[in-house]
Structures are given as structure tokens and as C-alpha cells.
Tab-separated table of C-alpha atoms in Angstrom:
chain	number	residue	atom	x	y	z
A	1	UNK	CA	-97.670	43.571	-32.562
A	2	UNK	CA	-94.403	44.961	-31.175
A	3	UNK	CA	-91.773	46.177	-33.589
A	4	UNK	CA	-88.868	43.724	-33.978
A	5	UNK	CA	-86.401	45.936	-32.092
A	6	UNK	CA	-88.722	46.044	-29.061
A	7	UNK	CA	-89.014	42.258	-29.053
A	8	UNK	CA	-85.244	41.960	-29.170
A	9	UNK	CA	-84.885	44.432	-26.319
A	10	UNK	CA	-87.455	42.605	-24.224
A	11	UNK	CA	-85.735	39.268	-24.875
A	12	UNK	CA	-82.336	40.633	-23.793
A	13	UNK	CA	-83.831	42.190	-20.676
A	14	UNK	CA	-85.566	38.943	-19.765
A	15	UNK	CA	-82.357	36.989	-20.224
A	16	UNK	CA	-80.463	39.475	-18.080
A	17	UNK	CA	-83.085	39.236	-15.355
A	18	UNK	CA	-83.065	35.448	-15.487
A	19	UNK	CA	-79.266	35.455	-15.290
A	20	UNK	CA	-79.373	37.514	-12.123
A	21	UNK	CA	-81.914	35.189	-10.568
A	22	UNK	CA	-79.843	32.099	-11.352
A	23	UNK	CA	-76.457	33.505	-10.241
A	24	UNK	CA	-74.959	32.385	-6.894
A	25	UNK	CA	-75.355	34.956	-4.143
A	26	UNK	CA	-72.098	36.752	-3.277
A	27	UNK	CA	-69.989	34.914	-0.717
A	28	UNK	CA	-69.853	36.518	2.735
A	29	UNK	CA	-66.566	38.289	3.437
A	30	UNK	CA	-63.964	36.177	5.152
A	31	UNK	CA	-63.346	37.186	8.743
A	32	UNK	CA	-60.109	39.073	9.177
A	33	UNK	CA	-57.252	37.066	10.635
A	34	UNK	CA	-56.383	37.972	14.200
A	35	UNK	CA	-53.121	39.756	14.759
A	36	UNK	CA	-50.139	37.475	15.201
A	37	UNK	CA	-49.111	37.627	18.856
A	38	UNK	CA	-45.452	37.310	19.815
A	39	UNK	CA	-44.766	37.064	23.565
A	40	UNK	CA	-41.170	37.853	24.529
A	41	UNK	CA	-39.995	37.462	28.125
A	42	UNK	CA	-36.851	37.705	30.232
A	43	UNK	CA	-36.030	35.506	33.241
A	44	UNK	CA	-34.318	36.778	36.431
A	45	UNK	CA	-33.825	40.291	34.963
A	46	UNK	CA	-30.523	41.098	36.639
A	47	UNK	CA	-28.072	43.209	34.619
A	48	UNK	CA	-28.862	46.915	34.553
A	49	UNK	CA	-27.413	47.326	31.059
A	50	UNK	CA	-29.779	44.665	29.734
A	51	UNK	CA	-32.767	46.343	31.380
A	52	UNK	CA	-31.845	49.465	29.424
A	53	UNK	CA	-31.171	47.572	26.217
A	54	UNK	CA	-34.487	45.706	26.339
A	55	UNK	CA	-36.439	48.879	27.064
A	56	UNK	CA	-34.731	50.609	24.139
A	57	UNK	CA	-35.693	47.686	21.883
A	58	UNK	CA	-39.282	48.006	23.045
A	59	UNK	CA	-39.291	51.722	22.304
A	60	UNK	CA	-37.974	51.137	18.774
A	61	UNK	CA	-40.445	48.391	17.920
A	62	UNK	CA	-43.563	49.162	19.971
A	63	UNK	CA	-43.211	45.875	21.861
A	64	UNK	CA	-44.195	45.170	25.453
A	65	UNK	CA	-42.248	42.512	27.347
A	66	UNK	CA	-42.685	40.386	30.461
A	67	UNK	CA	-39.861	40.492	33.009
A	68	UNK	CA	-39.832	37.463	35.331
A	69	UNK	CA	-38.025	38.975	38.308
A	70	UNK	CA	-35.950	37.038	40.853
A	71	UNK	CA	-36.341	38.905	44.122
A	72	UNK	CA	-32.847	38.098	45.469
A	73	UNK	CA	-31.620	40.808	43.112
A	74	UNK	CA	-33.465	43.301	45.326
A	75	UNK	CA	-31.254	42.317	48.264
A	76	UNK	CA	-27.657	43.413	48.781
A	77	UNK	CA	-24.988	41.397	50.625
A	78	UNK	CA	-25.974	43.349	53.745
A	79	UNK	CA	-29.699	42.569	53.452
A	80	UNK	CA	-29.612	39.036	51.992
A	81	UNK	CA	-30.690	37.475	55.301
A	82	UNK	CA	-34.165	38.836	54.566
A	83	UNK	CA	-34.665	35.827	52.286
A	84	UNK	CA	-35.231	32.336	53.633
A	85	UNK	CA	-36.044	29.724	50.959
A	86	UNK	CA	-38.076	26.590	51.731
A	87	UNK	CA	-35.794	23.993	53.283
A	88	UNK	CA	-32.779	26.334	53.301
A	89	UNK	CA	-31.093	28.529	55.859
A	90	UNK	CA	-31.535	32.293	55.599
A	91	UNK	CA	-29.400	34.142	53.062
A	92	UNK	CA	-29.017	31.237	50.608
A	93	UNK	CA	-29.610	31.606	46.873
A	94	UNK	CA	-28.734	29.617	43.757
A	95	UNK	CA	-28.014	32.804	41.807
A	96	UNK	CA	-26.462	35.060	44.412
A	97	UNK	CA	-27.730	38.501	45.352
A	98	UNK	CA	-27.272	42.061	44.145
A	99	UNK	CA	-23.661	43.184	44.368
A	100	UNK	CA	-24.408	46.355	46.337
A	101	UNK	CA	-27.037	48.753	47.603
A	102	UNK	CA	-26.308	50.941	44.561
A	103	UNK	CA	-27.119	48.068	42.238
A	104	UNK	CA	-30.405	47.451	44.054
A	105	UNK	CA	-31.219	51.154	43.713
A	106	UNK	CA	-30.583	51.100	39.967
A	107	UNK	CA	-32.608	47.921	39.482
A	108	UNK	CA	-35.562	49.338	41.383
A	109	UNK	CA	-35.413	52.357	39.112
A	110	UNK	CA	-35.443	50.129	36.015
A	111	UNK	CA	-38.407	48.125	37.322
A	112	UNK	CA	-40.350	51.315	37.915
A	113	UNK	CA	-39.503	52.690	34.472
A	114	UNK	CA	-40.430	49.439	32.727
A	115	UNK	CA	-43.753	49.284	34.559
A	116	UNK	CA	-44.536	52.912	33.680
A	117	UNK	CA	-43.823	52.103	30.013
A	118	UNK	CA	-46.436	49.353	30.023
A	119	UNK	CA	-44.240	46.321	30.525
A	120	UNK	CA	-45.273	43.355	32.657
A	121	UNK	CA	-43.381	42.638	35.890
A	122	UNK	CA	-43.941	39.005	36.885
A	123	UNK	CA	-42.502	36.600	39.442
A	124	UNK	CA	-39.659	34.102	39.051
A	125	UNK	CA	-39.496	33.288	42.731
A	126	UNK	CA	-36.490	34.478	44.673
A	127	UNK	CA	-33.490	32.195	44.947
A	128	UNK	CA	-33.928	30.188	41.729
A	129	UNK	CA	-34.247	26.851	43.500
A	130	UNK	CA	-35.712	23.802	41.784
A	131	UNK	CA	-39.153	23.403	43.324
A	132	UNK	CA	-40.139	20.096	41.725
A	133	UNK	CA	-40.389	18.491	45.175
A	134	UNK	CA	-41.868	21.482	46.980
A	135	UNK	CA	-45.255	21.276	48.650
A	136	UNK	CA	-48.034	23.806	48.246
A	137	UNK	CA	-46.923	25.354	51.545
A	138	UNK	CA	-43.342	25.645	50.230
A	139	UNK	CA	-44.469	27.443	47.102
A	140	UNK	CA	-46.682	29.764	49.126
A	141	UNK	CA	-43.711	30.580	51.329
A	142	UNK	CA	-41.646	31.454	48.251
A	143	UNK	CA	-44.439	33.636	46.864
A	144	UNK	CA	-44.752	35.364	50.230
A	145	UNK	CA	-41.013	36.095	50.285
A	146	UNK	CA	-41.209	37.552	46.788
A	147	UNK	CA	-44.167	39.764	47.622
A	148	UNK	CA	-42.698	41.004	50.911
A	149	UNK	CA	-39.258	41.772	49.466
A	150	UNK	CA	-40.642	43.523	46.394
A	151	UNK	CA	-43.066	45.628	48.421
A	152	UNK	CA	-40.486	46.606	51.048
A	153	UNK	CA	-37.387	46.752	48.830
A	154	UNK	CA	-36.793	50.464	49.360
A	155	UNK	CA	-37.160	50.234	53.137
A	156	UNK	CA	-35.185	46.992	53.492
A	157	UNK	CA	-32.205	48.481	51.647
A	158	UNK	CA	-32.459	51.980	53.095
A	159	UNK	CA	-33.071	53.509	49.659
A	160	UNK	CA	-34.858	56.852	49.712
A	161	UNK	CA	-37.104	58.311	48.633
A	162	UNK	CA	-39.547	55.501	47.965
A	163	UNK	CA	-41.631	56.410	44.886
A	164	UNK	CA	-45.252	57.259	45.534
A	165	UNK	CA	-47.435	54.269	44.702
A	166	UNK	CA	-44.618	51.718	44.862
A	167	UNK	CA	-46.267	49.542	47.503
A	168	UNK	CA	-49.580	49.539	45.696
A	169	UNK	CA	-47.756	48.502	42.515
A	170	UNK	CA	-45.930	45.718	44.353
A	171	UNK	CA	-49.153	44.368	45.897
A	172	UNK	CA	-51.239	44.351	42.716
A	173	UNK	CA	-49.170	44.488	39.520
A	174	UNK	CA	-47.521	41.049	39.689
A	175	UNK	CA	-50.046	38.547	38.339
A	176	UNK	CA	-47.837	36.002	36.551
A	177	UNK	CA	-45.123	33.469	37.332
A	178	UNK	CA	-42.512	31.272	35.685
A	179	UNK	CA	-40.854	28.494	37.676
A	180	UNK	CA	-37.044	28.378	37.786
A	181	UNK	CA	-35.742	25.683	35.400
A	182	UNK	CA	-39.366	25.455	34.129
A	183	UNK	CA	-39.685	22.917	36.957
A	184	UNK	CA	-43.353	22.781	37.868
A	185	UNK	CA	-45.448	20.304	39.840
A	186	UNK	CA	-49.075	19.920	40.884
A	187	UNK	CA	-48.430	21.757	44.144
A	188	UNK	CA	-47.219	24.812	42.213
A	189	UNK	CA	-50.514	25.217	40.388
A	190	UNK	CA	-52.482	24.762	43.598
A	191	UNK	CA	-50.364	27.462	45.221
A	192	UNK	CA	-50.626	29.830	42.258
A	193	UNK	CA	-54.413	29.714	42.407
A	194	UNK	CA	-54.410	30.169	46.185
A	195	UNK	CA	-52.056	33.152	45.879
A	196	UNK	CA	-54.237	34.844	43.267
A	197	UNK	CA	-51.949	34.628	40.249
A	198	UNK	CA	-53.588	34.929	36.821
A	199	UNK	CA	-51.069	33.112	34.621
A	200	UNK	CA	-48.159	30.707	34.651
A	201	UNK	CA	-45.534	30.395	31.894
A	202	UNK	CA	-43.627	27.314	33.088
A	203	UNK	CA	-44.833	24.845	30.455
A	204	UNK	CA	-43.146	23.394	27.367
A	205	UNK	CA	-45.052	22.336	24.243
A	206	UNK	CA	-44.229	20.404	21.066
A	207	UNK	CA	-44.724	23.560	19.019
A	208	UNK	CA	-46.529	26.884	19.442
A	209	UNK	CA	-49.671	26.164	21.485
A	210	UNK	CA	-52.579	28.240	22.636
A	211	UNK	CA	-52.646	28.820	26.407
A	212	UNK	CA	-54.956	26.624	28.440
A	213	UNK	CA	-57.285	28.176	31.018
A	214	UNK	CA	-58.320	26.203	34.067
A	215	UNK	CA	-58.896	26.656	37.793
A	216	UNK	CA	-58.751	30.408	37.418
A	217	UNK	CA	-55.279	30.511	35.875
A	218	UNK	CA	-54.024	30.599	32.282
A	219	UNK	CA	-51.102	28.266	31.506
A	220	UNK	CA	-48.594	29.123	28.770
A	221	UNK	CA	-45.882	26.941	27.253
A	222	UNK	CA	-42.578	27.768	25.600
A	223	UNK	CA	-42.634	25.944	22.261
A	224	UNK	CA	-40.088	23.562	20.856
A	225	UNK	CA	-39.155	24.830	17.402
A	226	UNK	CA	-37.016	23.382	14.577
A	227	UNK	CA	-33.452	24.725	14.591
A	228	UNK	CA	-30.195	24.195	12.778
A	229	UNK	CA	-29.170	22.218	9.672
A	230	UNK	CA	-31.086	19.127	10.781
A	231	UNK	CA	-34.139	21.067	12.042
A	232	UNK	CA	-33.989	19.369	15.428
A	233	UNK	CA	-36.447	20.667	17.990
A	234	UNK	CA	-35.206	22.952	20.767
A	235	UNK	CA	-37.056	24.992	23.396
A	236	UNK	CA	-37.360	28.562	22.142
A	237	UNK	CA	-35.210	30.044	24.901
A	238	UNK	CA	-31.702	31.462	24.710
A	239	UNK	CA	-30.195	29.117	27.313
A	240	UNK	CA	-31.428	26.016	25.490
A	241	UNK	CA	-29.962	27.343	22.245
A	242	UNK	CA	-26.687	28.061	24.065
A	243	UNK	CA	-26.481	24.442	25.210
A	244	UNK	CA	-27.437	23.215	21.723
A	245	UNK	CA	-24.863	25.355	19.974
A	246	UNK	CA	-21.837	25.178	22.246
A	247	UNK	CA	-22.597	22.769	25.066
A	248	UNK	CA	-23.110	25.660	27.481
A	249	UNK	CA	-19.562	26.977	26.976
A	250	UNK	CA	-18.610	30.260	25.356
A	251	UNK	CA	-17.546	30.166	21.708
A	252	UNK	CA	-17.345	33.856	20.784
A	253	UNK	CA	-15.720	33.104	17.431
A	254	UNK	CA	-18.988	31.507	16.303
A	255	UNK	CA	-21.262	34.228	17.665
A	256	UNK	CA	-22.454	35.366	14.227
A	257	UNK	CA	-23.155	31.791	13.138
A	258	UNK	CA	-25.169	31.107	16.276
A	259	UNK	CA	-27.049	34.412	15.935
A	260	UNK	CA	-27.992	33.603	12.349
A	261	UNK	CA	-29.146	30.100	13.265
A	262	UNK	CA	-31.260	31.519	16.085
A	263	UNK	CA	-32.781	34.218	13.901
A	264	UNK	CA	-33.588	31.671	11.183
A	265	UNK	CA	-35.315	29.406	13.716
A	266	UNK	CA	-37.339	32.272	15.203
A	267	UNK	CA	-38.309	33.617	11.799
A	268	UNK	CA	-39.356	30.196	10.454
A	269	UNK	CA	-41.508	29.551	13.535
A	270	UNK	CA	-43.055	33.001	13.193
A	271	UNK	CA	-43.687	32.719	9.445
A	272	UNK	CA	-45.459	29.388	9.878
A	273	UNK	CA	-47.934	30.857	12.357
A	274	UNK	CA	-48.246	34.174	10.526
A	275	UNK	CA	-49.298	32.366	7.345
A	276	UNK	CA	-51.355	29.788	9.220
A	277	UNK	CA	-53.393	29.621	12.416
A	278	UNK	CA	-51.676	32.554	14.115
A	279	UNK	CA	-51.097	30.752	17.389
A	280	UNK	CA	-49.087	33.006	19.743
A	281	UNK	CA	-45.323	32.510	19.500
A	282	UNK	CA	-43.476	32.616	22.830
A	283	UNK	CA	-39.742	33.302	23.064
A	284	UNK	CA	-37.725	33.295	26.299
A	285	UNK	CA	-34.472	35.046	27.190
A	286	UNK	CA	-32.164	35.875	30.068
A	287	UNK	CA	-30.126	39.006	30.657
A	288	UNK	CA	-26.874	37.044	30.173
A	289	UNK	CA	-25.019	37.625	26.890
A	290	UNK	CA	-24.343	33.990	26.015
A	291	UNK	CA	-21.961	33.276	23.133
A	292	UNK	CA	-20.962	36.926	22.987
A	293	UNK	CA	-24.532	38.156	22.761
A	294	UNK	CA	-25.605	35.923	19.860
A	295	UNK	CA	-29.141	35.387	21.141
A	296	UNK	CA	-29.816	39.040	21.947
A	297	UNK	CA	-28.497	40.010	18.518
A	298	UNK	CA	-30.924	37.540	16.961
A	299	UNK	CA	-33.742	38.872	19.141
A	300	UNK	CA	-33.137	42.473	18.124
A	301	UNK	CA	-33.035	41.553	14.441
A	302	UNK	CA	-36.192	39.453	14.738
A	303	UNK	CA	-38.183	41.966	16.794
A	304	UNK	CA	-37.076	44.799	14.542
A	305	UNK	CA	-38.649	43.012	11.576
A	306	UNK	CA	-41.837	41.494	12.986
A	307	UNK	CA	-42.979	43.656	15.908
A	308	UNK	CA	-43.394	46.645	13.613
A	309	UNK	CA	-45.856	44.873	11.282
A	310	UNK	CA	-49.389	46.260	11.348
A	311	UNK	CA	-50.939	42.822	11.887
A	312	UNK	CA	-48.448	41.682	14.542
A	313	UNK	CA	-48.357	42.601	18.213
A	314	UNK	CA	-45.426	41.868	20.458
A	315	UNK	CA	-47.356	41.725	23.688
A	316	UNK	CA	-46.754	40.811	27.327
A	317	UNK	CA	-48.283	37.772	28.993
A	318	UNK	CA	-50.311	40.020	31.296
A	319	UNK	CA	-51.845	41.994	28.432
A	320	UNK	CA	-52.580	38.841	26.449
A	321	UNK	CA	-54.464	37.396	29.435
A	322	UNK	CA	-56.351	40.659	29.958
A	323	UNK	CA	-57.545	40.617	26.359
A	324	UNK	CA	-58.751	37.034	26.606
A	325	UNK	CA	-60.627	37.877	29.800
A	326	UNK	CA	-62.230	40.901	28.140
A	327	UNK	CA	-63.272	39.160	24.893
A	328	UNK	CA	-66.472	37.450	26.165
A	329	UNK	CA	-67.606	40.659	27.861
A	330	UNK	CA	-67.134	42.628	24.664
A	331	UNK	CA	-69.005	40.017	22.638
A	332	UNK	CA	-72.018	40.219	24.974
A	333	UNK	CA	-72.387	43.994	24.819
A	334	UNK	CA	-75.531	44.926	22.903
A	335	UNK	CA	-76.959	41.429	23.131
């Protein structure tokens, strides 16, 4: 017969063992949330000072941007006849041309610097015409004009020396497009696929939406986000906010108010995704300083806060697409 203390010890050990057997197995670790993507882009990309300002913002925050370039800004008054839009006579543009050969030279330099810093140079057509009624052939003509003018910009304008590798960059680096006025039609998407583009950013969605892949092209949409005292929806682009705030007319006395409203709208849209499903947030801008720079001031404040977060990446459209393309390949390695 065992001594009483040994019986007690055995009983406690048995109970401990039984408790372990009856306990629930530990829950598997939750998968880590993906980084919150923020995709910031600029349409037309004209003013040299804004090229510099945007690149400085990127350097401070670690962001990479997409610049949707309008190719008429690579033509001076002397070389504007190089562009002939569908259905228009040569030398016509809705947004003018570069003011001088010197301006073209400086813009080419900024494009090259931005590309070398990892930014995405994409297409916005040339003359900023509304292509809602264009045919596939019309769109292909516009794409061809863009490609030819970008590739030959140094030669067309008599700017020397042409940087080594420029033509290779012009032929291969531009893989994305945004339609002027966000005015897209079925013929546009047919032409984009035929021309070998990888993404289009001409869509508009009810809120932040994941891009849709189809027919060899990824389609992105600028979201409508709540803004202002009544939280009415507005497209997350500076021009749309400008029209919302001041009817498209300058009100510099209210610049701070408009900047704060814009920042609040951006931050609320970001926070919702950051705490939730982490759908990419797209924000669109121009190089124009509307309402005394209110929207750029809001952008710099916003990017300075969120792009520096460890679990946030302010990324270009091109790089976002590249990562999506690479994901299945990575998953299959090692079988």
C-alpha cells in the first residue's frame, strides 16, 4: 500500500494530465494583415515646380507616385504641329503646349529623375480631348502619338544630349493609362489591350475598391469618399474637391478650411480601410494649385502621416500591378 502522500501526488498528477487532454488545442495564429496600400497619382504633370515638390514629398515619406503624362507638354510652340489628335487638325490641344523649348528641356529632366527614383510614368494621352466617342482606331492613334512624341522628344525639340537609354525607357516603361476627364468607353479598353498596356486608372467606384483584372489589363477606380459637414460623397481627386468647395473658382481666403476638410476626408477614408479590409486607397491630383494650394497642403500632411507607417506603403500603380502578377508565382515556388 502506497503512503498517503504518494497517493495524493499521483491523484494530482492524474488530474493535471487529464486537464491537458481535455483542454482545447491552441488556436492557430491569425494571418498578418497585408500592408495598407495608398496609390497617389498626378494627371498631366505640367509645372516644373510641382514635379520638384512631389519628388521632395516622396523622398521625405518613402512614397512612389504615378505621373500620368500629357505628351503635348513635350512639344513647344515651334514643334506643336507634331501632334495630330483624332478628328482634329495638327497642332490642336485642349490644354495647350509647353511654353518654350527650355520648359520642355526641364520637364524631360524631371521625367528622367522621377523614373530613376522609382516613380511610375504613365500615359494621359496627349491633347486632353474627351474620347468618349472615339473608336478603337482613334484611341490607337492617340497612343501612337504619345509613344512617338515621348520617344523622340529630345530629337523633335533639338535638345541635346539625349540621355543614354531614353528611347528604351520610352518604349517599355509606360504600361498604364488614365483617360482625360475619366471618360472611358468600350473602345478604349479594346485599344489598351491591343497596345499592350497593363493597367487603366480611368474608373470611378462607390468607395475604395479592389482593382479588377480582365482581358490582360488591370482596371483601377478612383473612389468616392465622404467629405464635408454632411459627409456627401465626392471623387477623391483635387479637381472634384475644388468644384465641391468653391464651384471651380478660386477662394484663397478659405484655403485653410478647404485643406482641413480635404485632409479629414482622406484620413477618414484611410482609417476605415486601415482598421478594416485594407482595400487600396487611390487619391488623384493635378499639378495646379487650386484654392491657393489647399489640396496639395492636405496631401503633404496626409502623406507625411500615413506613408511613413511600417504597415503602410504608398505605392505606384505600376508596382502594385507587378506585385499582383508576381504573387501566384511566389506561392507556387516549392510546390
